[in-house]
Short mmCIF file of C-alpha atoms and ligand atoms in Angstrom, two decimals:
data_model
loop_
_atom_site.label_atom_id
_atom_site.label_comp_id
_atom_site.label_asym_id
_atom_site.label_seq_id
_atom_site.Cartn_x
_atom_site.Cartn_y
_atom_site.Cartn_z
CA MET A 6 0.13 -0.05 0.06
CA ASP A 7 1.25 3.71 -0.48
CA SER A 8 1.52 6.67 1.66
CA PHE A 9 2.01 10.15 1.21
CA ILE A 10 4.64 11.79 3.24
CA ILE A 11 3.85 15.66 3.65
CA GLU A 12 6.10 18.30 5.12
CA GLY A 13 3.73 20.98 5.92
CA GLY A 14 3.77 24.72 6.56
CA VAL A 15 4.35 25.90 2.98
CA PRO A 16 1.84 28.52 1.81
CA LEU A 17 0.51 26.97 -1.74
CA ARG A 18 0.96 29.41 -4.75
CA GLY A 19 0.05 28.75 -8.35
CA VAL A 20 -2.50 27.45 -10.81
CA ILE A 21 -4.35 24.12 -10.50
CA GLU A 22 -6.43 22.60 -13.37
CA ILE A 23 -9.71 20.85 -11.93
CA SER A 24 -10.17 17.32 -13.54
CA GLY A 25 -13.62 15.86 -14.72
CA SER A 26 -15.83 15.01 -12.09
CA LYS A 27 -15.56 11.26 -10.55
CA ASN A 28 -19.35 11.47 -9.49
CA ALA A 29 -20.66 12.50 -12.71
CA ALA A 30 -18.29 10.21 -14.96
CA LEU A 31 -19.39 6.96 -13.13
CA PRO A 32 -23.11 7.21 -13.86
CA ILE A 33 -22.58 8.58 -17.15
CA LEU A 34 -20.15 5.86 -18.23
CA MET A 35 -22.71 3.26 -16.56
CA ALA A 36 -25.48 5.01 -18.89
CA SER A 37 -23.60 3.66 -22.08
CA ILE A 38 -24.99 0.27 -20.97
CA ALA A 39 -28.48 1.83 -21.88
CA VAL A 40 -27.04 3.13 -25.35
CA ASP A 41 -27.34 0.87 -28.30
CA ASP A 42 -24.40 2.52 -30.01
CA GLU A 43 -20.78 3.50 -29.79
CA VAL A 44 -20.08 6.35 -27.29
CA SER A 45 -17.02 8.57 -26.49
CA TYR A 46 -16.44 10.55 -23.41
CA ALA A 47 -13.83 13.51 -22.90
CA ASN A 48 -12.60 15.12 -19.70
CA VAL A 49 -12.76 11.63 -17.82
CA PRO A 50 -10.51 11.63 -14.74
CA ASP A 51 -7.62 9.08 -14.53
CA LEU A 52 -9.07 7.50 -11.28
CA ARG A 53 -9.23 3.88 -9.69
CA ASP A 54 -13.04 4.11 -9.66
CA ILE A 55 -13.10 5.03 -13.40
CA HIS A 56 -10.83 1.97 -14.15
CA THR A 57 -13.16 -0.04 -12.07
CA THR A 58 -16.05 1.18 -14.08
CA ILE A 59 -14.21 0.45 -17.42
CA LYS A 60 -13.55 -3.08 -16.07
CA LEU A 61 -17.40 -3.60 -15.32
CA LEU A 62 -18.21 -2.42 -18.91
CA ASN A 63 -15.75 -4.87 -20.41
CA ILE A 64 -17.29 -7.73 -18.28
CA LEU A 65 -20.63 -6.69 -19.33
CA GLY A 66 -19.72 -6.81 -22.97
CA ARG A 67 -18.90 -3.31 -23.95
CA GLU A 68 -15.50 -2.89 -25.03
CA ALA A 69 -14.35 0.24 -23.35
CA SER A 70 -10.84 1.93 -22.90
CA LEU A 71 -9.49 5.11 -21.44
CA GLU A 72 -6.74 6.98 -23.25
CA ASN A 73 -5.65 10.67 -22.72
CA GLY A 74 -8.85 11.44 -20.66
CA VAL A 75 -11.17 10.13 -23.32
CA VAL A 76 -13.23 6.91 -22.92
CA ARG A 77 -14.68 5.00 -25.98
CA VAL A 78 -17.33 2.55 -25.43
CA LYS A 79 -17.95 0.09 -28.33
CA ASN A 80 -21.33 -1.74 -28.70
CA GLY A 81 -21.56 -5.24 -28.16
CA THR A 82 -23.57 -8.24 -26.80
CA LEU A 83 -24.44 -7.19 -23.19
CA GLY A 84 -24.00 -9.53 -20.51
CA LYS A 85 -26.23 -9.21 -17.39
CA GLU A 86 -24.00 -9.96 -14.30
CA ALA A 87 -21.76 -7.44 -12.22
CA PRO A 88 -19.77 -9.66 -10.16
CA TYR A 89 -19.16 -9.48 -6.37
CA ASP A 90 -15.28 -9.13 -6.62
CA LEU A 91 -15.83 -6.12 -8.63
CA VAL A 92 -18.81 -4.43 -6.99
CA LYS A 93 -17.27 -5.03 -3.37
CA THR A 94 -14.51 -2.57 -4.49
CA MET A 95 -16.74 0.11 -5.89
CA ARG A 96 -20.45 0.51 -4.53
CA ALA A 97 -21.26 2.73 -7.72
CA SER A 98 -21.26 -0.61 -9.44
CA VAL A 99 -25.00 -0.86 -8.61
CA LEU A 100 -25.79 1.98 -11.13
CA CYS A 101 -25.44 -0.85 -13.70
CA LEU A 102 -28.80 -2.21 -12.46
CA GLY A 103 -31.18 0.26 -14.08
CA PRO A 104 -29.61 0.34 -17.35
CA LEU A 105 -29.24 -3.47 -17.53
CA LEU A 106 -32.97 -3.89 -16.60
CA ALA A 107 -33.91 -1.47 -19.30
CA ARG A 108 -32.02 -3.06 -22.06
CA LEU A 109 -31.92 -6.95 -21.31
CA GLY A 110 -35.07 -7.14 -19.07
CA GLU A 111 -32.81 -8.88 -16.49
CA ALA A 112 -29.74 -8.00 -14.27
CA LYS A 113 -27.63 -9.78 -11.44
CA VAL A 114 -25.79 -7.38 -9.63
CA SER A 115 -23.86 -8.21 -6.31
CA LEU A 116 -25.21 -6.21 -3.40
CA PRO A 117 -22.85 -3.37 -2.68
CA GLY A 118 -21.56 -3.91 0.88
CA GLY A 119 -21.46 -1.21 3.53
CA CYS A 120 -18.53 1.08 3.58
CA ALA A 121 -16.64 3.02 5.96
CA ILE A 122 -19.19 6.15 6.16
CA GLY A 123 -22.26 3.97 6.51
CA ALA A 124 -24.48 1.14 5.79
CA ARG A 125 -25.73 2.80 2.34
CA PRO A 126 -28.44 0.57 1.43
CA VAL A 127 -30.10 0.57 -2.09
CA ASP A 128 -33.73 0.10 -0.92
CA GLN A 129 -34.76 3.06 -2.56
CA HIS A 130 -33.38 2.03 -5.93
CA LEU A 131 -35.21 -1.26 -5.64
CA SER A 132 -38.66 -0.03 -4.56
CA ALA A 133 -38.56 2.56 -7.32
CA LEU A 134 -37.77 -0.02 -10.06
CA GLU A 135 -40.10 -2.47 -8.81
CA LYS A 136 -42.89 0.36 -9.39
CA MET A 137 -41.69 0.23 -12.84
CA GLY A 138 -42.20 -3.52 -13.21
CA ALA A 139 -39.26 -5.03 -12.01
CA VAL A 140 -39.14 -8.26 -9.76
CA PHE A 141 -36.04 -8.69 -7.47
CA ASP A 142 -34.93 -11.70 -5.67
CA LEU A 143 -31.97 -11.23 -3.32
CA GLU A 144 -29.92 -14.61 -3.23
CA SER A 145 -26.40 -15.35 -1.78
CA GLY A 146 -25.67 -11.75 -1.77
CA TYR A 147 -26.71 -10.96 -5.32
CA ILE A 148 -29.65 -8.70 -6.42
CA HIS A 149 -31.18 -10.64 -9.20
CA GLY A 150 -33.81 -8.39 -11.26
CA ARG A 151 -36.19 -9.13 -13.80
CA CYS A 152 -38.81 -7.60 -15.94
CA PRO A 153 -39.82 -9.93 -18.67
CA ASP A 154 -42.34 -7.40 -20.06
CA GLY A 155 -40.06 -4.66 -20.00
CA LEU A 156 -40.03 -1.56 -17.67
CA ARG A 157 -43.05 0.70 -17.48
CA GLY A 158 -43.29 4.44 -16.59
CA ALA A 159 -44.28 5.09 -13.28
CA HIS A 160 -45.01 7.87 -10.51
CA ILE A 161 -42.10 7.59 -7.96
CA ARG A 162 -41.64 9.70 -4.94
CA PHE A 163 -38.18 8.82 -2.99
CA ASP A 164 -38.20 8.65 0.82
CA MET A 165 -35.03 10.88 0.63
CA PRO A 166 -33.32 12.61 -2.26
CA THR A 167 -30.93 9.80 -3.14
CA VAL A 168 -28.13 10.52 -5.79
CA GLY A 169 -27.54 6.93 -6.78
CA GLY A 170 -31.22 6.06 -6.78
CA THR A 171 -32.20 9.08 -8.89
CA GLU A 172 -29.30 8.30 -11.42
CA ASN A 173 -30.49 4.31 -11.39
CA VAL A 174 -33.91 5.10 -12.18
CA LEU A 175 -33.30 8.04 -14.70
CA MET A 176 -31.24 5.72 -16.86
CA ALA A 177 -34.07 2.78 -16.52
CA ALA A 178 -36.95 5.44 -17.12
CA SER A 179 -35.35 6.66 -20.25
CA LEU A 180 -35.88 3.22 -22.24
CA ALA A 181 -39.31 2.56 -20.30
CA ARG A 182 -42.68 2.45 -21.85
CA GLY A 183 -44.49 5.55 -21.31
CA GLU A 184 -44.06 8.60 -18.58
CA THR A 185 -42.05 8.38 -15.35
CA VAL A 186 -42.44 10.95 -12.91
CA LEU A 187 -40.01 11.25 -10.23
CA GLU A 188 -40.39 13.18 -7.09
CA ASN A 189 -38.09 14.07 -4.17
CA VAL A 190 -35.29 13.36 -6.33
CA ALA A 191 -31.60 14.36 -5.82
CA ARG A 192 -30.76 17.72 -7.34
CA GLU A 193 -26.89 17.42 -7.52
CA PRO A 194 -25.26 18.79 -10.49
CA GLU A 195 -24.06 15.35 -11.58
CA ILE A 196 -27.66 14.33 -11.81
CA VAL A 197 -28.18 17.22 -14.49
CA ASP A 198 -24.90 16.12 -16.38
CA LEU A 199 -26.32 12.48 -16.53
CA ALA A 200 -29.59 13.86 -17.71
CA ASN A 201 -27.93 16.02 -20.23
CA PHE A 202 -25.89 12.95 -21.65
CA LEU A 203 -28.85 11.00 -21.93
CA ILE A 204 -30.81 13.76 -23.74
CA ARG A 205 -27.83 13.89 -26.00
CA CYS A 206 -28.39 10.37 -26.77
CA GLY A 207 -32.14 10.80 -27.58
CA ALA A 208 -33.73 10.63 -23.93
CA ARG A 209 -36.61 12.84 -23.30
CA ILE A 210 -36.18 14.32 -19.79
CA GLU A 211 -37.03 17.77 -18.39
CA GLY A 212 -36.80 18.96 -14.65
CA GLN A 213 -33.33 17.66 -13.99
CA GLY A 214 -31.73 19.91 -11.03
CA THR A 215 -35.26 20.37 -9.55
CA THR A 216 -37.21 18.44 -7.11
CA MET A 217 -39.49 16.57 -10.02
CA ILE A 218 -38.07 14.97 -12.96
CA ARG A 219 -40.28 13.81 -15.84
CA VAL A 220 -39.24 11.24 -18.38
CA GLN A 221 -40.87 10.23 -21.69
CA GLY A 222 -39.50 6.65 -22.47
CA VAL A 223 -37.98 6.09 -25.76
CA GLU A 224 -37.41 2.72 -28.04
CA ARG A 225 -33.55 3.21 -28.25
CA LEU A 226 -30.75 5.58 -27.12
CA HIS A 227 -28.16 6.53 -30.01
CA GLY A 228 -24.51 7.24 -29.46
CA CYS A 229 -22.81 10.63 -29.07
CA SER A 230 -19.67 12.31 -27.75
CA TYR A 231 -20.02 13.77 -24.54
CA ALA A 232 -17.49 15.91 -22.18
CA VAL A 233 -18.09 15.12 -18.36
CA MET A 234 -18.43 18.39 -15.93
CA PRO A 235 -15.54 19.25 -13.90
CA ASP A 236 -15.28 18.10 -10.28
CA ARG A 237 -16.90 20.52 -7.77
CA ILE A 238 -15.51 18.41 -4.65
CA GLU A 239 -12.02 18.40 -6.12
CA ALA A 240 -12.20 22.19 -6.70
CA GLY A 241 -13.63 22.63 -3.09
CA THR A 242 -10.76 20.63 -1.59
CA PHE A 243 -8.25 22.92 -3.48
CA LEU A 244 -9.92 25.99 -2.10
CA ILE A 245 -9.49 24.86 1.21
CA ALA A 246 -5.86 23.90 0.47
CA ALA A 247 -5.41 27.67 -0.35
CA GLY A 248 -7.10 28.41 3.07
CA VAL A 249 -5.46 26.22 5.38
CA THR A 250 -1.69 26.92 3.96
CA GLY A 251 -2.29 30.78 3.79
CA GLY A 252 -1.57 30.69 -0.07
CA GLU A 253 -3.21 31.52 -2.96
CA LEU A 254 -4.45 29.29 -5.72
CA LEU A 255 -6.06 29.99 -9.04
CA LEU A 256 -8.16 27.02 -10.11
CA LYS A 257 -9.27 26.67 -13.87
CA ASN A 258 -12.18 24.91 -15.02
CA CYS A 259 -13.76 25.49 -11.39
CA PRO A 260 -17.34 24.94 -11.48
CA ILE A 261 -18.17 27.75 -9.19
CA ARG A 262 -21.63 28.00 -10.19
CA ASP A 263 -22.28 24.55 -8.70
CA MET A 264 -20.46 25.49 -5.51
CA SER A 265 -22.38 28.12 -4.00
CA ALA A 266 -23.09 26.54 -0.47
CA VAL A 267 -19.31 25.82 -0.09
CA VAL A 268 -18.05 29.07 -1.46
CA ASP A 269 -20.62 30.99 1.00
CA LYS A 270 -19.13 29.24 3.81
CA LEU A 271 -15.48 29.72 2.91
CA ARG A 272 -16.19 33.53 2.33
CA ALA A 273 -17.91 33.64 5.86
CA ALA A 274 -14.75 31.84 7.40
CA GLY A 275 -12.65 34.59 6.22
CA MET A 276 -11.52 33.29 2.70
CA ILE A 277 -11.43 35.62 -0.29
CA ILE A 278 -12.61 33.75 -3.38
CA GLU A 279 -12.83 35.74 -6.61
CA GLU A 280 -13.99 34.77 -10.08
CA THR A 281 -11.42 36.05 -12.80
CA PRO A 282 -11.37 35.63 -16.48
CA GLU A 283 -8.49 33.10 -16.03
CA GLY A 284 -10.36 31.13 -13.18
CA VAL A 285 -11.13 31.19 -9.38
CA LEU A 286 -8.81 32.87 -7.21
CA ALA A 287 -8.67 31.79 -3.68
CA ARG A 288 -6.71 32.81 -0.42
CA THR A 289 -7.14 33.74 3.35
CA GLY A 290 -8.04 37.42 3.80
CA GLU A 291 -5.84 39.49 6.18
CA ASN A 292 -7.94 39.02 9.17
CA GLY A 293 -7.35 35.14 8.92
CA LEU A 294 -9.90 32.54 9.36
CA THR A 295 -12.77 32.40 11.90
CA GLY A 296 -15.10 29.37 12.85
CA VAL A 297 -18.49 29.10 11.16
CA ASP A 298 -21.00 26.16 11.57
CA ILE A 299 -21.94 23.95 8.66
CA SER A 300 -24.75 21.33 8.39
CA THR A 301 -24.68 18.94 5.53
CA ARG A 302 -27.59 18.63 3.20
CA PRO A 303 -28.61 17.41 -0.15
CA HIS A 304 -27.71 19.71 -2.94
CA PRO A 305 -28.02 22.73 -3.06
CA GLY A 306 -27.12 22.47 0.80
CA PHE A 307 -23.53 22.16 1.93
CA PRO A 308 -22.29 18.86 0.42
CA THR A 309 -21.40 16.01 2.71
CA ASP A 310 -18.40 15.43 0.40
CA MET A 311 -16.95 18.40 1.70
CA GLN A 312 -17.63 17.93 5.09
CA ALA A 313 -14.09 16.41 6.42
CA GLN A 314 -12.20 19.07 4.30
CA PHE A 315 -14.20 21.88 5.85
CA MET A 316 -13.41 20.39 9.30
CA VAL A 317 -9.69 20.91 8.64
CA LEU A 318 -10.19 24.66 7.91
CA MET A 319 -11.98 25.15 11.08
CA CYS A 320 -9.11 23.50 12.90
CA CYS A 321 -7.01 26.47 11.42
CA ALA A 322 -9.54 29.08 12.37
CA ARG A 323 -9.85 31.21 15.35
CA GLY A 324 -12.86 30.45 17.39
CA SER A 325 -15.01 27.37 16.97
CA GLY A 326 -17.34 25.89 14.15
CA LEU A 327 -19.90 23.07 14.74
CA VAL A 328 -19.96 20.42 12.04
CA GLU A 329 -23.15 18.79 11.61
CA GLU A 330 -23.47 15.57 9.38
CA ASN A 331 -26.80 14.93 8.28
CA ILE A 332 -26.38 12.36 5.53
CA PHE A 333 -24.18 9.55 6.64
CA GLU A 334 -24.26 7.98 9.87
CA ASN A 335 -20.57 7.46 10.15
CA ARG A 336 -18.58 10.07 8.34
CA PHE A 337 -16.54 11.25 11.32
CA MET A 338 -13.65 8.90 10.85
CA HIS A 339 -11.16 11.51 10.18
CA VAL A 340 -11.90 13.24 13.66
CA GLN A 341 -9.67 10.74 15.69
CA GLU A 342 -6.95 11.08 12.95
CA LEU A 343 -7.13 15.08 13.17
CA VAL A 344 -6.95 14.90 17.09
CA ARG A 345 -3.68 12.86 16.68
CA MET A 346 -2.28 15.91 14.92
CA GLY A 347 -3.38 18.16 17.68
CA ALA A 348 -6.95 19.10 16.65
CA ASP A 349 -9.47 19.99 19.39
CA ILE A 350 -12.53 18.26 18.28
CA HIS A 351 -15.59 17.04 20.18
CA VAL A 352 -18.09 14.52 18.58
CA THR A 353 -21.66 14.40 19.95
CA GLY A 354 -23.96 12.17 17.99
CA SER A 355 -24.02 13.64 14.55
CA SER A 356 -22.04 16.85 15.47
CA ALA A 357 -18.67 17.77 15.88
CA MET A 358 -17.52 21.02 17.61
CA VAL A 359 -14.12 21.92 16.36
CA ARG A 360 -12.19 24.66 18.33
CA GLY A 361 -9.35 26.09 16.25
CA GLY A 362 -6.48 28.35 17.16
CA ARG A 363 -3.93 25.35 18.01
CA PRO A 364 -1.44 24.65 15.19
CA LEU A 365 -1.62 21.32 13.85
CA THR A 366 1.35 19.23 14.24
CA GLY A 367 2.45 16.47 11.77
CA ALA A 368 1.91 12.88 12.73
CA PRO A 369 1.38 9.28 11.04
CA VAL A 370 -2.32 9.07 10.48
CA MET A 371 -4.59 6.70 8.35
CA ALA A 372 -7.25 7.43 5.62
CA SER A 373 -10.42 5.58 6.18
CA ASP A 374 -12.47 6.59 3.22
CA LEU A 375 -12.02 8.89 0.12
CA ARG A 376 -12.79 12.20 1.70
CA ALA A 377 -11.19 11.67 5.17
CA GLY A 378 -7.96 10.97 3.34
CA ALA A 379 -8.32 14.23 1.43
CA ALA A 380 -8.87 15.90 4.83
CA LEU A 381 -5.67 14.44 6.22
CA VAL A 382 -3.79 15.50 3.27
CA LEU A 383 -4.96 19.20 3.87
CA ALA A 384 -4.07 18.81 7.53
CA GLY A 385 -0.75 17.60 6.75
CA LEU A 386 -0.23 20.74 4.30
CA ALA A 387 -1.17 22.94 7.13
CA ALA A 388 0.80 21.14 9.98
CA GLU A 389 4.08 21.97 11.41
CA GLY A 390 6.57 19.10 10.72
CA GLU A 391 5.90 15.81 8.70
CA THR A 392 2.73 13.93 8.24
CA ARG A 393 2.49 10.25 6.76
CA VAL A 394 -0.91 9.57 5.34
CA GLN A 395 -1.27 5.87 5.19
CA ARG A 396 -3.76 3.99 2.89
CA ILE A 397 -3.85 6.67 0.17
CA TYR A 398 -5.51 4.14 -2.13
CA HIS A 399 -8.64 5.73 -0.71
CA VAL A 400 -7.58 8.98 -2.18
CA ASP A 401 -6.53 7.75 -5.42
CA ARG A 402 -10.26 6.78 -5.97
CA GLY A 403 -11.32 10.60 -6.25
CA TYR A 404 -8.45 12.68 -6.89
CA GLU A 405 -6.40 12.67 -10.22
CA HIS A 406 -2.63 12.98 -9.85
CA LEU A 407 -3.01 14.75 -6.39
CA GLU A 408 0.51 14.81 -5.39
CA ALA A 409 1.61 16.09 -8.98
CA LYS A 410 -0.87 18.90 -8.67
CA LEU A 411 0.02 20.07 -5.03
CA SER A 412 4.00 19.68 -6.03
CA ALA A 413 3.36 22.13 -8.75
CA VAL A 414 2.06 24.87 -6.43
CA GLY A 415 4.92 24.27 -3.78
CA ALA A 416 3.62 21.49 -1.69
CA ARG A 417 6.37 19.24 -0.21
CA ILE A 418 4.38 15.95 -0.88
CA ARG A 419 5.80 12.41 -1.98
CA ARG A 420 4.25 9.12 -2.63
CA VAL A 421 6.18 6.16 -0.90
CA LYS A 422 5.29 2.49 -0.84
CA ASP A 423 4.71 1.01 2.67
CA ALA A 424 6.63 -2.23 3.46
CA ASP A 425 3.46 -4.48 3.22
C1 EPZ B 20 -23.30 9.76 -3.86
O1 EPZ B 20 -23.38 8.25 -3.22
C2 EPZ B 20 -21.99 9.87 -4.09
N1 EPZ B 20 -21.30 8.83 -4.97
C3 EPZ B 20 -21.23 10.08 -2.70
O2 EPZ B 20 -19.85 10.53 -2.81
C4 EPZ B 20 -21.94 11.10 -1.96
O3 EPZ B 20 -21.60 11.44 -0.68
C5 EPZ B 20 -23.51 11.00 -1.88
O4 EPZ B 20 -24.08 10.55 -3.22
C6 EPZ B 20 -24.35 11.92 -1.25
O5 EPZ B 20 -24.14 13.30 -1.78
C7 EPZ B 20 -21.40 8.99 -6.34
O6 EPZ B 20 -21.91 9.67 -6.79
C8 EPZ B 20 -20.50 7.82 -6.92
P1 EPZ B 20 -27.20 8.54 -1.66
P2 EPZ B 20 -24.81 7.70 -2.91
O7 EPZ B 20 -27.78 7.60 -2.10
O8 EPZ B 20 -25.45 7.71 -4.42
C9 EPZ B 20 -29.41 6.72 1.97
C10 EPZ B 20 -17.66 10.66 -2.54
O9 EPZ B 20 -16.88 10.84 -1.53
N2 EPZ B 20 -29.94 5.82 0.95
O10 EPZ B 20 -27.55 10.10 -1.98
O11 EPZ B 20 -24.56 6.16 -2.41
C11 EPZ B 20 -28.04 6.48 2.41
O12 EPZ B 20 -27.87 5.71 3.31
C12 EPZ B 20 -18.74 9.78 -2.31
O13 EPZ B 20 -17.10 10.89 -3.71
C13 EPZ B 20 -31.08 4.97 1.50
O14 EPZ B 20 -31.32 5.14 2.76
O15 EPZ B 20 -25.49 8.36 -2.08
C14 EPZ B 20 -27.61 7.98 2.64
O16 EPZ B 20 -27.82 8.19 4.08
C15 EPZ B 20 -19.05 9.25 -0.95
N3 EPZ B 20 -31.47 4.06 0.54
C16 EPZ B 20 -28.43 8.84 1.99
O17 EPZ B 20 -29.53 8.39 1.24
C17 EPZ B 20 -31.14 4.13 -0.75
O18 EPZ B 20 -31.61 3.28 -1.30
C18 EPZ B 20 -27.86 9.57 0.60
O19 EPZ B 20 -27.33 8.59 -0.01
C19 EPZ B 20 -30.14 5.09 -1.22
C20 EPZ B 20 -29.58 6.23 -0.08
#
């Protein structure tokens, strides 16, 4: 396994190019299963989860390959099974369920296990697809779905705005017979990107980005070329890197329109974030950072995927900030690691009170999940001394060429192999 060794205390200065969005690319690549044609995608980030998705598409009979940020998916005879060995490494594999049912009328997908941040069930995915005519058996860890008469449009209201549930059903509804109305859907920008891809393939969708989406099913989706949107969570992570190191970063391709909740809170905490013709410029104002409270919510609220990173900013601020996690039941795994670096954080239930003002000190720490790992990298950049972040395979899932991007703006960070 690899680790990052970080020598902290260097103000980061320079330009960082934001990569394509992992959480847009994954469903959009899966949607190629619903397309009866070749598809090519641009701006696809070179990440572990992308390679896993490409492997899954090849297992399912779609010849897929990634070259210089472009993924080409050829047409082919579709298989129906997503095996456990692959699904256990990436929960988002469950997103092949909807398109497979829509194309083949059958799908066998391993139940995604839980993960470090929570149980992450898929009950909403299944109950919505059942309303569209699918029948599911859960046997020996696999979801076996069938809809011999094909999927039919339905009126579906989710119990909570689930991102993956909305994406699975959106792909299925694109090829269902008749109209599907989806209510209480997720409004994340990645959902809008997926809908825009499907529309480019001939789907008839409206309302994406609002709480209600209407889909008129079509017979077939044709191929197209599509560029994936930039990654708003990677961008938010780098904004905070500027804040915690006292530097100044210019982010190119930063989707700031999709980041209002984060940018508002960063500004409230004392950061200066300016849109310029070259990109988004971020630095900490001359009065330094002050504590502010955040509460994670579905989009357009403060994203849960930025919670761990924001906590590090609060560690570097004067005063205190209350961090409330409302989406996942176990997304404070980074707290104990930050406490080992000298942070003053007290967790009570789903809230963490962060008292800033004490400098962080470098220490050996361990990543437990993707965004916790990113937070520990930020803490290492801010801390005095050396920090070793172990198990950075978690970070490699969602940050393209992270150490290269950070080194290019002055960070002292290197990747080392741990003696296994
Ligand atoms: C997506 O996960 C993202 N992953 C996550 O990003 C992100 O944290 C999450 O949305 C919330 O924004 C991808 O897009 C690949 P959900 P997803 O279904 O779809 C509950 C990252 O760091 N729920 O919106 O799995 C669930 O337990 C990752 O990039 C059900 O109860 O999230 C959770 O509490 C981490 N039943 C809440 O809804 C269901 O059937 C939100 O989950 C589905 C979800």
